[in-house]
Short mmCIF file of C-alpha atoms in Angstrom, two decimals:
data_model
loop_
_atom_site.label_atom_id
_atom_site.label_comp_id
_atom_site.label_asym_id
_atom_site.label_seq_id
_atom_site.Cartn_x
_atom_site.Cartn_y
_atom_site.Cartn_z
CA MET A 1313 93.41 80.68 95.82
CA ALA A 1314 96.69 80.64 93.90
CA LYS A 1315 98.63 83.85 94.30
CA GLY A 1316 99.99 84.06 90.76
CA HIS A 1317 102.45 86.56 89.44
CA ILE A 1318 103.25 88.33 86.20
CA LEU A 1319 106.84 87.64 85.18
CA ASN A 1320 108.78 89.34 82.40
CA ASN A 1321 111.83 89.18 80.15
CA ILE A 1322 112.54 92.89 80.05
CA ARG A 1323 116.13 92.57 81.24
CA THR A 1324 116.93 90.08 78.46
CA LEU A 1325 115.11 92.14 75.86
CA ARG A 1326 117.03 95.25 76.88
CA PHE A 1327 120.28 93.34 76.53
CA HIS A 1328 119.35 92.25 73.00
CA ALA A 1329 118.24 95.78 72.10
CA SER A 1330 121.81 97.12 72.02
CA GLU A 1331 121.99 97.00 75.81
CA MET A 1332 119.31 99.59 76.21
CA THR A 1333 119.50 101.22 79.65
CA GLN A 1334 116.61 101.28 82.11
CA GLN A 1335 116.55 105.05 81.75
CA GLU A 1336 116.24 104.84 77.96
CA LEU A 1337 113.42 102.32 78.21
CA ALA A 1338 111.69 104.43 80.85
CA ALA A 1339 111.85 107.50 78.61
CA LYS A 1340 110.45 105.58 75.62
CA VAL A 1341 107.62 104.06 77.65
CA GLY A 1342 106.82 107.24 79.58
CA VAL A 1343 107.42 106.04 83.12
CA THR A 1344 110.18 106.62 85.66
CA ARG A 1345 113.34 104.53 85.81
CA GLN A 1346 112.25 103.34 89.26
CA THR A 1347 109.11 101.87 87.73
CA ILE A 1348 111.15 99.95 85.14
CA ILE A 1349 113.36 98.64 87.96
CA ALA A 1350 110.27 97.59 89.95
CA ILE A 1351 108.78 95.82 86.90
CA GLU A 1352 112.05 94.00 86.15
CA GLN A 1353 112.25 92.82 89.76
CA ASN A 1354 108.62 91.64 89.60
CA LYS A 1355 107.74 94.09 92.36
CA TYR A 1356 105.18 95.89 90.23
CA SER A 1357 102.75 94.67 87.57
CA PRO A 1358 102.24 97.48 85.07
CA SER A 1359 98.94 98.50 83.55
CA LEU A 1360 97.99 96.90 80.22
CA GLU A 1361 98.79 100.18 78.49
CA VAL A 1362 102.34 100.36 79.84
CA ALA A 1363 102.86 96.63 79.24
CA PHE A 1364 101.86 97.02 75.58
CA ARG A 1365 104.06 100.10 75.24
CA ILE A 1366 107.05 98.11 76.54
CA ALA A 1367 106.37 95.35 73.99
CA HIS A 1368 106.04 98.00 71.29
CA VAL A 1369 109.44 99.52 72.18
CA PHE A 1370 111.10 96.12 71.71
CA GLY A 1371 109.01 95.38 68.62
CA VAL A 1372 107.93 92.00 69.89
CA PRO A 1373 104.53 90.47 70.68
CA PHE A 1374 103.16 91.05 74.16
CA ASP A 1375 103.60 87.44 75.26
CA GLN A 1376 107.31 87.56 74.53
CA VAL A 1377 107.66 90.21 77.22
CA PHE A 1378 105.19 89.12 79.87
CA ARG A 1379 103.88 85.78 81.05
CA TYR A 1380 101.59 84.76 83.86
CA ASP A 1381 102.77 82.18 86.36
CA PRO A 1382 99.84 81.06 88.53
CA TYR A 1383 102.20 79.33 91.01
CA ALA A 1384 104.83 82.05 91.44
CA MET B 681 120.19 103.00 99.61
CA ASN B 682 119.28 104.22 96.14
CA LEU B 683 116.29 106.51 96.64
CA SER B 684 114.09 107.75 93.82
CA TYR B 685 113.19 111.40 93.43
CA GLN B 686 109.73 110.75 94.91
CA GLU B 687 111.19 108.95 97.91
CA LYS B 688 113.62 111.79 98.62
CA SER B 689 110.77 114.25 98.40
CA ILE B 690 108.55 112.19 100.72
CA TRP B 691 111.31 111.55 103.28
CA GLY B 692 111.95 115.28 103.60
CA SER B 693 108.29 116.08 103.89
CA MET B 694 107.74 113.43 106.56
CA VAL B 695 110.76 114.39 108.66
CA ALA B 696 109.79 118.08 108.49
CA THR B 697 106.20 117.30 109.54
CA ILE B 698 107.35 115.14 112.46
CA GLY B 699 109.88 117.76 113.57
CA VAL B 700 107.66 120.81 113.34
CA PHE B 701 104.49 119.28 114.77
CA GLY B 702 106.54 117.35 117.32
CA TRP B 703 107.71 120.76 118.52
CA TYR B 704 104.14 122.11 118.40
CA PHE B 705 102.62 119.30 120.45
CA ALA B 706 105.56 119.22 122.88
CA ASN B 707 104.92 122.91 123.62
CA THR B 708 101.14 122.82 123.56
CA PRO B 709 99.26 121.30 126.49
CA VAL B 710 96.49 119.38 124.75
CA PHE B 711 94.31 118.47 127.74
CA ARG B 712 95.17 121.06 130.38
CA ASN B 713 93.91 124.64 130.20
CA ASP B 714 97.23 126.48 130.14
CA GLY B 715 95.60 129.90 130.17
CA LEU B 716 96.91 130.74 126.73
CA THR B 717 94.72 133.24 124.96
CA ARG B 718 93.13 132.37 121.66
CA SER B 719 95.62 134.58 119.83
CA GLY B 720 98.52 132.97 121.73
CA ARG B 721 97.35 129.50 120.76
CA LEU B 722 96.76 130.61 117.19
CA GLY B 723 100.27 132.10 117.18
CA HIS B 724 101.76 128.68 118.04
CA LEU B 725 99.82 127.03 115.25
CA VAL B 726 100.60 129.69 112.65
CA SER B 727 104.30 129.55 113.60
CA ALA B 728 104.30 125.78 113.11
CA VAL B 729 102.54 125.98 109.75
CA VAL B 730 104.74 128.81 108.45
CA LEU B 731 107.89 127.00 109.60
CA LEU B 732 106.74 123.80 107.90
CA VAL B 733 105.97 125.63 104.65
CA ILE B 734 109.39 127.33 104.63
CA ILE B 735 111.24 124.07 105.35
CA GLN B 736 109.23 122.28 102.65
CA ILE B 737 109.86 124.96 100.01
CA VAL B 738 113.62 125.03 100.71
CA TYR B 739 113.96 121.24 100.87
CA GLN B 740 111.86 120.51 97.78
CA ALA B 741 113.77 123.20 95.84
CA VAL B 742 117.11 121.65 96.86
CA VAL B 743 115.92 118.15 95.89
CA ALA B 744 114.60 119.41 92.54
CA LEU B 745 117.85 121.24 91.80
CA LYS B 746 120.18 118.45 92.87
CA TRP B 747 118.27 115.56 91.31
CA LYS B 748 116.22 115.91 88.17
CA ALA B 749 112.53 116.21 89.05
CA GLU B 750 110.47 113.30 87.75
CA LYS B 751 106.83 113.44 86.79
CA LYS B 752 104.60 110.99 88.66
CA ASP B 753 103.75 107.89 86.68
CA GLU B 754 101.06 105.23 87.16
CA ARG B 755 103.02 103.42 89.89
CA ASP B 756 103.48 106.63 91.88
CA ILE B 757 99.75 107.33 91.58
CA GLN B 758 98.81 103.79 92.67
CA ILE B 759 101.10 104.01 95.68
CA GLU B 760 99.69 107.43 96.53
CA GLY B 761 96.17 105.95 96.35
CA LYS B 762 97.04 103.27 98.92
CA ALA B 763 98.68 105.92 101.10
CA PHE B 764 95.60 108.16 100.96
CA ARG B 765 93.43 105.23 102.06
CA ASN B 766 95.52 104.74 105.22
CA ALA B 767 95.54 108.48 105.85
CA TYR B 768 91.74 108.57 105.48
CA PHE B 769 91.27 105.97 108.23
CA LEU B 770 93.35 108.05 110.62
CA LEU B 771 91.57 111.26 109.72
CA ALA B 772 88.17 109.59 110.17
CA THR B 773 89.33 108.31 113.57
CA GLY B 774 90.32 111.86 114.48
CA ALA B 775 86.93 113.22 113.47
CA LEU B 776 85.22 110.60 115.64
CA ALA B 777 87.58 111.28 118.56
CA ALA B 778 86.97 115.03 118.35
CA MET B 779 83.19 114.65 118.77
CA PRO B 780 83.21 113.47 122.41
CA ALA B 781 85.93 116.05 123.12
CA VAL B 782 83.48 118.82 122.24
CA VAL B 783 80.92 117.33 124.66
CA ILE B 784 83.53 116.85 127.42
CA VAL B 785 84.72 120.47 127.17
CA GLY B 786 81.08 121.62 127.29
CA GLU B 787 80.50 119.51 130.41
CA PHE B 788 83.44 121.10 132.21
CA HIS B 789 82.05 124.53 131.35
CA GLN B 790 78.61 123.58 132.63
CA GLN B 791 80.12 122.27 135.87
CA GLY B 792 81.80 125.67 136.30
CA GLU B 793 85.32 124.25 135.96
CA PRO B 794 86.50 125.41 132.52
CA HIS B 795 90.00 126.01 133.92
CA LEU B 796 90.52 122.25 134.24
CA ILE B 797 90.37 121.49 130.54
CA SER B 798 91.69 123.03 127.36
CA PRO B 799 88.95 124.78 125.37
CA TYR B 800 90.88 123.80 122.25
CA LEU B 801 90.85 120.07 123.00
CA ALA B 802 88.73 119.12 119.96
CA ILE B 803 90.86 121.28 117.65
CA ASP B 804 94.08 119.77 118.98
CA ILE B 805 92.71 116.24 118.59
CA LEU B 806 91.71 116.98 115.01
CA LEU B 807 95.09 118.57 114.33
CA PHE B 808 96.92 115.63 115.88
CA PHE B 809 95.09 113.13 113.69
CA LEU B 810 95.56 115.36 110.63
CA VAL B 811 99.31 115.34 111.24
CA ALA B 812 99.23 111.60 112.00
CA ALA B 813 97.35 111.04 108.73
CA GLU B 814 99.99 112.99 106.82
CA ILE B 815 102.77 110.96 108.44
CA ALA B 816 100.90 107.70 107.77
CA LYS B 817 100.50 108.71 104.13
CA SER B 818 104.23 109.35 103.76
CA ALA B 819 105.18 106.18 105.65
CA THR B 820 102.83 104.08 103.50
CA GLN B 821 104.32 105.53 100.32
CA LEU B 822 107.87 104.83 101.49
CA PHE B 823 106.87 101.29 102.47
CA TYR B 824 105.39 100.48 99.05
CA TYR B 825 108.27 102.13 97.18
CA ARG B 826 110.64 99.75 98.97
CA ARG B 827 108.54 96.58 99.14
CA GLY B 828 106.75 96.96 95.82
CA LEU B 829 103.04 96.86 95.10
#
């Protein structure tokens, strides 16, 4: 069975959103800064709710933030 | 190492538990009947618990004052869930290990040799596994905070 992994562009999106800090994003999403760090490093796959909230903060569709790589 | 608020809190809790109950078990003969009265044995246990509570209150207060306290989020709760599962296995093992201990102590009493074995053997086994479960819970949390889920 392929392991698969959810990858994301949060770091890039933060950069394009006036260099938003991890702490600012965490506050807007309602999680801790450590969780944002873990998501950015692909060490944690967030719940659908948090994933959608992140996309909402950046004002972009969900699939511009997250993508699934079945071979990662 | 950049530790999160939760990690700092867990590290303190784990070190305090190891220290205090390390002292308790080092000074409490688990198998041998040391002739300690029930109140003497209870005194050891109460001292350990009170000491642990005081250390925890002081440490957690210092951590909360020095670093801004953070509310647990979904990742913290998921990690805690995995940690509780590991702790449960240890606690269940302790419960199973305490059962024969009750029988063994009873056998020694029936043989007329109660002085050879601690009457509190089952309690100490349960307590040991309870402490081990708490340590395993903390260690599991720290592991997943570092490695990721």
